[in-house]
């Protein structure tokens, strides 16, 4: 591994076994440029429902997810939208790991948003909400290109690999932006 390498922690906002968004994130992991590694989290579905009473004695899955996020240079979130908003399981995960407020593992962590849905808006509303949510942890969300893919059922081949050329190209540019952001942050930290 070189010092220029970038690790990306992938989070899927759907627990469905045949999730289009999991397929999208798995495709993104395969398409990631050399030097960028995407690891997909398996913890989202194992977190208990957020409860402030549990703070200070969090279940192990929460501690592990915090550690995995902390160890990564960036996040990539692939999520559907439910009722025009962020899926409960995803919001639950971020409520846990957003603490302690102001000093969480999300603080300043760069984020790339991607998503697909069988409908016409391709998760645009959810991504809009997520951008707003990351204001709280001051996590810079890549401004673009937007990877918002409608008609999910037309975007993958029989093996679940992304076949949409526009989305594929956009993913490439998005990875480039994420890598440039991480490199700039490292340079800034080095001269500080
Ligand atoms: C409760 C519920 C609400 C949904 N709301 C939306 C929605 O607001 N917008 C949308 O595009 N699709 C919506 N869908 C359809 C999902 O996009 C679809 O089930 C999708 O396949 C879920 O993502 P996944 O394939 O990654 O699991 C909804 C589905 C459910 C079950």
Short mmCIF file of C-alpha atoms and ligand atoms in Angstrom, two decimals:
data_model
loop_
_atom_site.label_atom_id
_atom_site.label_comp_id
_atom_site.label_asym_id
_atom_site.label_seq_id
_atom_site.Cartn_x
_atom_site.Cartn_y
_atom_site.Cartn_z
CA UNK A 1 0.00 0.00 0.00
CA UNK A 2 1.37 3.44 -0.94
CA UNK A 3 0.96 6.62 1.10
CA UNK A 4 -1.18 7.99 -1.76
CA UNK A 5 -3.67 5.12 -1.42
CA UNK A 6 -7.21 5.90 -0.33
CA UNK A 7 -9.52 3.67 1.70
CA UNK A 8 -13.25 4.13 1.27
CA UNK A 9 -15.83 2.75 3.71
CA UNK A 10 -18.95 1.78 1.75
CA UNK A 11 -22.36 1.91 3.41
CA UNK A 12 -25.55 0.52 1.87
CA UNK A 13 -28.84 2.04 3.02
CA UNK A 14 -30.84 -1.12 2.23
CA UNK A 15 -30.83 -4.46 4.04
CA UNK A 16 -32.50 -6.24 1.12
CA UNK A 17 -30.57 -9.26 -0.11
CA UNK A 18 -30.99 -8.38 -3.81
CA UNK A 19 -30.64 -4.63 -3.20
CA UNK A 20 -29.93 -2.58 -6.31
CA UNK A 21 -27.93 -0.21 -4.14
CA UNK A 22 -25.73 -3.00 -2.85
CA UNK A 23 -25.16 -4.03 -6.48
CA UNK A 24 -24.27 -0.42 -7.25
CA UNK A 25 -21.77 -0.20 -4.41
CA UNK A 26 -20.26 -3.57 -5.30
CA UNK A 27 -19.91 -2.36 -8.90
CA UNK A 28 -18.32 0.87 -7.66
CA UNK A 29 -15.84 -1.18 -5.60
CA UNK A 30 -14.89 -3.13 -8.73
CA UNK A 31 -14.59 0.06 -10.81
CA UNK A 32 -12.53 1.97 -8.23
CA UNK A 33 -9.29 3.27 -9.74
CA UNK A 34 -5.93 1.82 -8.73
CA UNK A 35 -4.97 2.95 -5.26
CA UNK A 36 -8.59 3.31 -4.09
CA UNK A 37 -10.06 0.43 -2.07
CA UNK A 38 -13.75 0.22 -1.17
CA UNK A 39 -14.79 -2.02 1.75
CA UNK A 40 -18.52 -2.52 2.25
CA UNK A 41 -19.84 -2.35 5.80
CA UNK A 42 -21.82 -5.31 7.10
CA UNK A 43 -22.79 -3.54 10.32
CA UNK A 44 -25.75 -1.33 9.37
CA UNK A 45 -28.29 -4.12 9.95
CA UNK A 46 -26.68 -5.18 13.23
CA UNK A 47 -27.02 -1.87 15.03
CA UNK A 48 -29.76 -1.58 17.64
CA UNK A 49 -32.28 1.22 17.39
CA UNK A 50 -30.69 4.42 18.57
CA UNK A 51 -31.42 5.18 22.20
CA UNK A 52 -29.66 7.93 24.13
CA UNK A 53 -30.03 5.88 27.31
CA UNK A 54 -27.46 3.43 25.87
CA UNK A 55 -24.77 6.08 25.45
CA UNK A 56 -21.59 5.12 27.26
CA UNK A 57 -22.45 1.43 27.12
CA UNK A 58 -23.01 1.01 23.40
CA UNK A 59 -23.42 -2.40 21.87
CA UNK A 60 -20.32 -3.84 20.19
CA UNK A 61 -21.62 -3.24 16.65
CA UNK A 62 -21.70 0.50 17.31
CA UNK A 63 -18.13 0.55 18.64
CA UNK A 64 -16.99 -1.49 15.65
CA UNK A 65 -18.71 0.73 13.12
CA UNK A 66 -17.20 3.83 14.70
CA UNK A 67 -13.74 2.22 14.48
CA UNK A 68 -14.25 1.17 10.85
CA UNK A 69 -15.40 4.66 9.85
CA UNK A 70 -12.48 6.23 11.75
CA UNK A 71 -9.99 4.00 9.93
CA UNK A 72 -11.23 4.99 6.46
CA UNK A 73 -10.20 8.06 4.50
CA UNK A 74 -13.68 8.60 3.07
CA UNK A 75 -17.23 7.25 2.93
CA UNK A 76 -19.27 6.18 -0.06
CA UNK A 77 -22.99 5.76 0.61
CA UNK A 78 -25.26 3.89 -1.79
CA UNK A 79 -28.84 4.16 -0.70
CA UNK A 80 -32.43 3.98 -1.85
CA UNK A 81 -35.00 6.47 -0.64
CA UNK A 82 -38.12 5.47 1.24
CA UNK A 83 -41.11 7.78 1.13
CA UNK A 84 -38.90 10.45 -0.36
CA UNK A 85 -36.35 10.38 2.43
CA UNK A 86 -33.40 8.64 4.09
CA UNK A 87 -34.11 4.96 4.97
CA UNK A 88 -34.54 4.41 8.71
CA UNK A 89 -31.68 1.91 8.95
CA UNK A 90 -29.26 4.41 7.45
CA UNK A 91 -30.44 7.30 9.61
CA UNK A 92 -30.15 5.01 12.64
CA UNK A 93 -26.52 4.22 11.79
CA UNK A 94 -25.65 7.90 11.42
CA UNK A 95 -27.41 8.86 14.63
CA UNK A 96 -25.14 6.40 16.46
CA UNK A 97 -21.87 7.29 14.81
CA UNK A 98 -22.49 11.05 14.77
CA UNK A 99 -21.75 11.05 18.51
CA UNK A 100 -20.03 12.54 20.39
CA UNK A 101 -21.35 15.65 18.68
CA UNK A 102 -18.54 17.85 17.38
CA UNK A 103 -15.90 15.14 17.90
CA UNK A 104 -17.34 12.10 16.14
CA UNK A 105 -15.58 9.89 13.60
CA UNK A 106 -17.65 11.64 10.93
CA UNK A 107 -16.14 15.03 11.70
CA UNK A 108 -14.60 16.32 8.46
CA UNK A 109 -14.84 12.88 6.80
CA UNK A 110 -15.36 13.28 3.04
CA UNK A 111 -18.49 11.61 1.67
CA UNK A 112 -19.56 10.48 -1.80
CA UNK A 113 -23.26 9.82 -2.36
CA UNK A 114 -24.59 7.40 -4.95
CA UNK A 115 -27.98 5.76 -5.37
CA UNK A 116 -30.44 4.03 -7.60
CA UNK A 117 -34.14 3.28 -7.54
CA UNK A 118 -36.64 1.68 -9.90
CA UNK A 119 -38.52 5.01 -9.94
CA UNK A 120 -37.99 8.18 -11.93
CA UNK A 121 -36.10 10.28 -9.38
CA UNK A 122 -33.34 7.75 -8.70
CA UNK A 123 -32.92 8.69 -4.99
CA UNK A 124 -32.43 12.44 -5.63
CA UNK A 125 -34.62 13.42 -2.68
CA UNK A 126 -32.73 11.18 -0.27
CA UNK A 127 -29.37 12.50 -1.43
CA UNK A 128 -30.60 16.04 -0.88
CA UNK A 129 -31.56 15.12 2.70
CA UNK A 130 -28.22 13.42 3.32
CA UNK A 131 -26.31 16.51 2.20
CA UNK A 132 -28.20 18.47 4.81
CA UNK A 133 -27.58 15.83 7.49
CA UNK A 134 -23.81 15.99 7.02
CA UNK A 135 -23.79 19.67 7.93
CA UNK A 136 -23.92 18.53 11.57
CA UNK A 137 -20.63 16.64 11.36
CA UNK A 138 -19.10 19.12 8.91
CA UNK A 139 -18.43 16.21 6.57
CA UNK A 140 -17.69 17.56 3.10
CA UNK A 141 -20.04 15.86 0.65
CA UNK A 142 -18.62 15.75 -2.87
CA UNK A 143 -20.63 18.31 -4.85
CA UNK A 144 -20.73 16.10 -7.92
CA UNK A 145 -21.04 14.51 -10.25
CA UNK A 146 -24.38 13.30 -8.96
CA UNK A 147 -24.79 9.54 -9.29
CA UNK A 148 -28.57 9.45 -9.20
CA UNK A 149 -29.80 6.49 -11.23
CA UNK A 150 -33.48 6.05 -12.11
CA UNK A 151 -34.88 2.76 -13.51
CA UNK A 152 -32.48 0.58 -11.51
CA UNK A 153 -33.79 -2.60 -13.14
CA UNK A 154 -32.31 -1.43 -16.49
CA UNK A 155 -28.87 -0.50 -15.12
CA UNK A 156 -27.38 -3.91 -14.25
CA UNK A 157 -26.61 -7.08 -16.17
CA UNK A 158 -27.65 -10.57 -15.06
CA UNK A 159 -24.59 -10.89 -12.82
CA UNK A 160 -25.51 -7.68 -11.02
CA UNK A 161 -22.74 -5.66 -12.65
CA UNK A 162 -23.38 -2.05 -13.57
CA UNK A 163 -23.91 -1.71 -17.33
CA UNK A 164 -25.08 1.91 -17.50
CA UNK A 165 -22.27 3.84 -19.30
CA UNK A 166 -23.24 7.26 -17.94
CA UNK A 167 -23.29 6.04 -14.32
CA UNK A 168 -20.00 4.21 -14.89
CA UNK A 169 -18.35 7.38 -16.20
CA UNK A 170 -19.76 9.46 -13.35
CA UNK A 171 -18.47 6.98 -10.78
CA UNK A 172 -15.00 7.35 -12.27
CA UNK A 173 -15.13 11.14 -11.95
CA UNK A 174 -16.55 10.88 -8.43
CA UNK A 175 -13.70 8.62 -7.32
CA UNK A 176 -11.27 11.14 -8.81
CA UNK A 177 -12.86 13.97 -6.82
CA UNK A 178 -12.79 11.92 -3.62
CA UNK A 179 -9.14 11.02 -4.11
CA UNK A 180 -8.21 14.65 -4.84
CA UNK A 181 -10.04 15.76 -1.71
CA UNK A 182 -8.20 13.23 0.48
CA UNK A 183 -4.85 14.22 -1.07
CA UNK A 184 -5.50 17.92 -0.43
CA UNK A 185 -6.48 17.21 3.20
CA UNK A 186 -3.29 15.18 3.74
CA UNK A 187 -1.18 18.00 2.30
CA UNK A 188 -2.93 20.53 4.51
CA UNK A 189 -2.33 18.35 7.59
CA UNK A 190 1.35 17.93 6.67
CA UNK A 191 2.05 21.68 6.41
CA UNK A 192 0.01 22.64 9.46
C1 LIG B 1 -41.63 1.79 2.13
C2 LIG B 1 -41.07 2.07 0.76
C3 LIG B 1 -41.01 3.37 0.32
C4 LIG B 1 -40.45 3.66 -0.93
N1 LIG B 1 -40.34 4.97 -1.32
C5 LIG B 1 -39.68 5.25 -2.47
C6 LIG B 1 -39.43 6.61 -2.82
O1 LIG B 1 -39.77 7.53 -2.13
N2 LIG B 1 -38.76 6.84 -3.98
C7 LIG B 1 -38.34 5.83 -4.79
O2 LIG B 1 -37.72 6.10 -5.82
N3 LIG B 1 -38.57 4.53 -4.48
C8 LIG B 1 -39.22 4.23 -3.35
N4 LIG B 1 -39.43 2.92 -2.98
C9 LIG B 1 -39.00 1.86 -3.89
C10 LIG B 1 -37.52 1.54 -3.65
O3 LIG B 1 -36.75 2.44 -4.38
C11 LIG B 1 -37.24 0.11 -4.09
O4 LIG B 1 -37.89 -0.81 -3.22
C12 LIG B 1 -35.75 -0.17 -4.16
O5 LIG B 1 -35.55 -1.38 -4.85
C13 LIG B 1 -35.12 -0.23 -2.78
O6 LIG B 1 -33.75 -0.19 -2.89
P1 LIG B 1 -32.86 -1.51 -2.90
O7 LIG B 1 -33.11 -2.21 -4.20
O8 LIG B 1 -31.45 -1.02 -2.81
O9 LIG B 1 -33.26 -2.35 -1.74
C14 LIG B 1 -39.99 2.61 -1.76
C15 LIG B 1 -40.07 1.29 -1.28
C16 LIG B 1 -40.59 1.03 -0.03
C17 LIG B 1 -40.61 -0.40 0.45
#
